[in-house]
Coordinates of C-alpha atoms in Angstrom, one line a residue:
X114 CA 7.3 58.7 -20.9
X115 CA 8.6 59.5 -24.5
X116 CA 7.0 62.8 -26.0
X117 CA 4.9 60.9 -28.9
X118 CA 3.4 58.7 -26.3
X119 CA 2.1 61.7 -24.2
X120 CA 0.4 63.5 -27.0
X121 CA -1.1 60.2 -28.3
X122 CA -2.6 59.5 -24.8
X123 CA -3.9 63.5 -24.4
X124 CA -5.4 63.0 -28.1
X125 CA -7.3 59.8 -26.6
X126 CA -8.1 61.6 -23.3
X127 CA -9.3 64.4 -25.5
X128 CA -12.0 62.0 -27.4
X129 CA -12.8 60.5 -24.5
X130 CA -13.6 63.6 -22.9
X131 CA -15.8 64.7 -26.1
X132 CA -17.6 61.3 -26.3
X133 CA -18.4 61.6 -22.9
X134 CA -19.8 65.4 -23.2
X135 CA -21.8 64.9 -26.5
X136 CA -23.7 61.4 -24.9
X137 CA -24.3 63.4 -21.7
X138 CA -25.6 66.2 -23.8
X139 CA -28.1 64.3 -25.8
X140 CA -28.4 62.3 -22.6
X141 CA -30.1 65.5 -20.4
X142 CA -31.5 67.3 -23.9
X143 CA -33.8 64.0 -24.5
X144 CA -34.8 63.0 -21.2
X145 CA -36.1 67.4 -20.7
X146 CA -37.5 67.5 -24.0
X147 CA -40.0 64.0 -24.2
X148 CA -40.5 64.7 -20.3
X149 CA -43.3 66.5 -21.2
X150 CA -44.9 64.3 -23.6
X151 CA -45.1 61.6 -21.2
X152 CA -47.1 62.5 -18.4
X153 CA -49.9 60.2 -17.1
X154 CA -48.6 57.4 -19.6
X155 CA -47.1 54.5 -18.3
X156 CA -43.9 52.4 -19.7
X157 CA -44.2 50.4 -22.8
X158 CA -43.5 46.8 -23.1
X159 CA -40.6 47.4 -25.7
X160 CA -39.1 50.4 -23.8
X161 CA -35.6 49.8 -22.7
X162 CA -33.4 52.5 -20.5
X163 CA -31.6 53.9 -24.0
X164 CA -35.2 54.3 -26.1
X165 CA -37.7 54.8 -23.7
X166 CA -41.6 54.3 -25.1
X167 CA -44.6 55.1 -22.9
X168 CA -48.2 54.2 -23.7
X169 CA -51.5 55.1 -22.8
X170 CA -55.6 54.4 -23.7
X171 CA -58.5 56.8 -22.9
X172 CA -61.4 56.7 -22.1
X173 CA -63.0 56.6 -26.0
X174 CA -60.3 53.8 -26.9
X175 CA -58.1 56.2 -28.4
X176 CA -54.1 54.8 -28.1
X177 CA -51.4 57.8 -27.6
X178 CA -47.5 56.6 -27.7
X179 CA -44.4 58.5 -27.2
X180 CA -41.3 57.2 -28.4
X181 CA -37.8 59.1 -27.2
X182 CA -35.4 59.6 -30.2
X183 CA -32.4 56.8 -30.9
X184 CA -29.2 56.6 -29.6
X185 CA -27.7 60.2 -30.2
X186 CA -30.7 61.1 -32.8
X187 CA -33.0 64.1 -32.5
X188 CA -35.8 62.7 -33.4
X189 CA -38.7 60.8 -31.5
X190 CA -41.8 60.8 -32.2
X191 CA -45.7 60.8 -31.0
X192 CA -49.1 59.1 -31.7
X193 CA -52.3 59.4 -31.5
X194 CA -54.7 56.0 -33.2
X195 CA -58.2 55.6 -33.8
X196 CA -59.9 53.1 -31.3
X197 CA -59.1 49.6 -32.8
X198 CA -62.6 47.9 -34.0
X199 CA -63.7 44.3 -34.5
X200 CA -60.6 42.5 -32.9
X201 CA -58.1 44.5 -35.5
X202 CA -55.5 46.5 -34.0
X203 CA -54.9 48.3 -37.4
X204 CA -56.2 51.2 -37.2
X205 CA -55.7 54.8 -38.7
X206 CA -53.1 57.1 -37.0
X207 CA -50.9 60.1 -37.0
X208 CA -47.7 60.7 -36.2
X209 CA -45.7 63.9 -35.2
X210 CA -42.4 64.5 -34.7
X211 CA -41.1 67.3 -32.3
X212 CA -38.2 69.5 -33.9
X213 CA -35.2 70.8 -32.3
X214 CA -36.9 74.3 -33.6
X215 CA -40.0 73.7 -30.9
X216 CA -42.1 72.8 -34.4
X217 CA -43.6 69.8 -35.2
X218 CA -44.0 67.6 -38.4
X219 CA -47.1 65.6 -39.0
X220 CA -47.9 62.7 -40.4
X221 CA -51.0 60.3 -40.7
X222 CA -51.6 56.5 -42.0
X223 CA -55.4 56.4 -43.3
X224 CA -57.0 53.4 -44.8
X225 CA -59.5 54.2 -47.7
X226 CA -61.3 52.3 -50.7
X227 CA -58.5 48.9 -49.7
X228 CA -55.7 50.8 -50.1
X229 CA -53.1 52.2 -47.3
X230 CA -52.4 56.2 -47.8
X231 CA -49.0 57.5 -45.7
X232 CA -49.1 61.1 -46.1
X233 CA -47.5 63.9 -44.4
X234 CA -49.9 66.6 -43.9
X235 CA -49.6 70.5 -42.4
X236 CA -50.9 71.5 -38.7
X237 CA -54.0 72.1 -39.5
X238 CA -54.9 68.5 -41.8
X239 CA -54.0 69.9 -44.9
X240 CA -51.6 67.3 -47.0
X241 CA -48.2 68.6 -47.6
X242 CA -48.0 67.5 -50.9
X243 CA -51.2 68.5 -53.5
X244 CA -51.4 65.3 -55.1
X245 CA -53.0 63.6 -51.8
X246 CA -56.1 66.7 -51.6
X247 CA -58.4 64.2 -52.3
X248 CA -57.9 61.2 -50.2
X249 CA -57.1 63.7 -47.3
X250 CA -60.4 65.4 -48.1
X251 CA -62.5 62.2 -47.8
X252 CA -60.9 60.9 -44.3
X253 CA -60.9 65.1 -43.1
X254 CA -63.2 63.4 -40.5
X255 CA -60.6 60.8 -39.2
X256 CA -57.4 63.5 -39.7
X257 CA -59.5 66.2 -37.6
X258 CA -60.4 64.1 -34.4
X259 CA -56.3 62.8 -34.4
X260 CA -55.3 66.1 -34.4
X261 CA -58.0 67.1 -31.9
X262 CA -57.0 64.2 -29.8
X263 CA -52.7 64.8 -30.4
X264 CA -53.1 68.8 -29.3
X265 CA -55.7 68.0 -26.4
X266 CA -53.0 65.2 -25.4
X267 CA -49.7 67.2 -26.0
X268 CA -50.7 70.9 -26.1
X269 CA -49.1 71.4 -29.8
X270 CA -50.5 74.5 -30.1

C-alpha cells in the first residue's frame, strides 16, 4: 500500500473512531441524565428510540412531559400543564430546561385578557425580564401551582 494511501485511510479511521466516541458519549450522558425525570411516566406516542418523550396525568388532571435532548444537543426539556378544561387541550404551562451545570431554566405560556404571554421567568415565579412584572403578577396563582407541581414531580430543588 503506497504511503499517501495509508495516512488517508488512518485520517478516516481516526474520524471514525471520534464520531463513534462523541455519539456514544451523548449516547450514555442523555440516557443518565433524563433517567431520572422519567420515572413512573410511560412512553409518548411521538417518542422514537433517538428522542425519547414520556408522559404522564395525575390525579388533579395535571399533564407532566419529558422530552430527551435532539440528536447530539444538550438540551431537553420538562413540563408541567394546567388540567385542560371544557374539551380544550390549551392550557397554561411551564417549561424547564435541565443544564449541563445541574441548573435549570424556566419558562411558562400563560393566557390572560385574549392574549398569549411566553415568558421566561426565575425559580421562584419571578419574570426574567421586568417588562412582564405585571402579567406575571396577575397569573402568580397559575405560575405558583406549576412550579409546585414541576419541583413536587422532579425534585428541582
Amino acid at each position: 500500500m503506497r504511503p499517501a494511501r495509508k495516512t488517508v485511510l488512518r485520517t478516516l479511521l481516526l474520524i471514525l473512531i471520534v464520531f463513534l466516541i462523541i455519539n456514544a458519549g451523548w449516547y450514555v450522558w442523555r440516557s443518565v441524565k433524563y433517567k431520572a425525570y422519567i420515572q413512573g411516566m410511560e412512553k409518548n406516542y411521538f417518542s422514537t428510540w433517538l428522542v425519547p418523550r414520556y408522559f404522564f396525568t395525575d390525579a388533579d388532571g395535571y399533564d407532566y412531559s419529558v422530552k430527551y435532548p435532539d440528536y447530539l444537543s444538550f438540551t431537553g426539556n420538562l413540563s408541567v400543564g394546567l388540567p385542560a378544561a371544557y374539551d380544550n387541550p390549551f392550557t397554561d404551562f411551564m417549561i424547564i430546561w435541565p443544564k449541563l451545570s445541574g441548573d435549570y431554566e424556566y419558562g411558562v405560556s400563560l393566557t390572560a385578557d385574549g392574549e398569549n404571554y411566553q415568558i421566561y421567568i426565575n425559580a421562584d415565579g419571578s419574570p426574567v425580564d421586568p417588562a412582564y412584572s405585571e402579567i406575571t403578577s396577575r397569573c402568580q396563582e397559575t405560575i405558583d401551582a406549576l412550579l409546585g407541581r414541576a419541583k413536587g414531580m422532579w425534585d428541582l430543588d
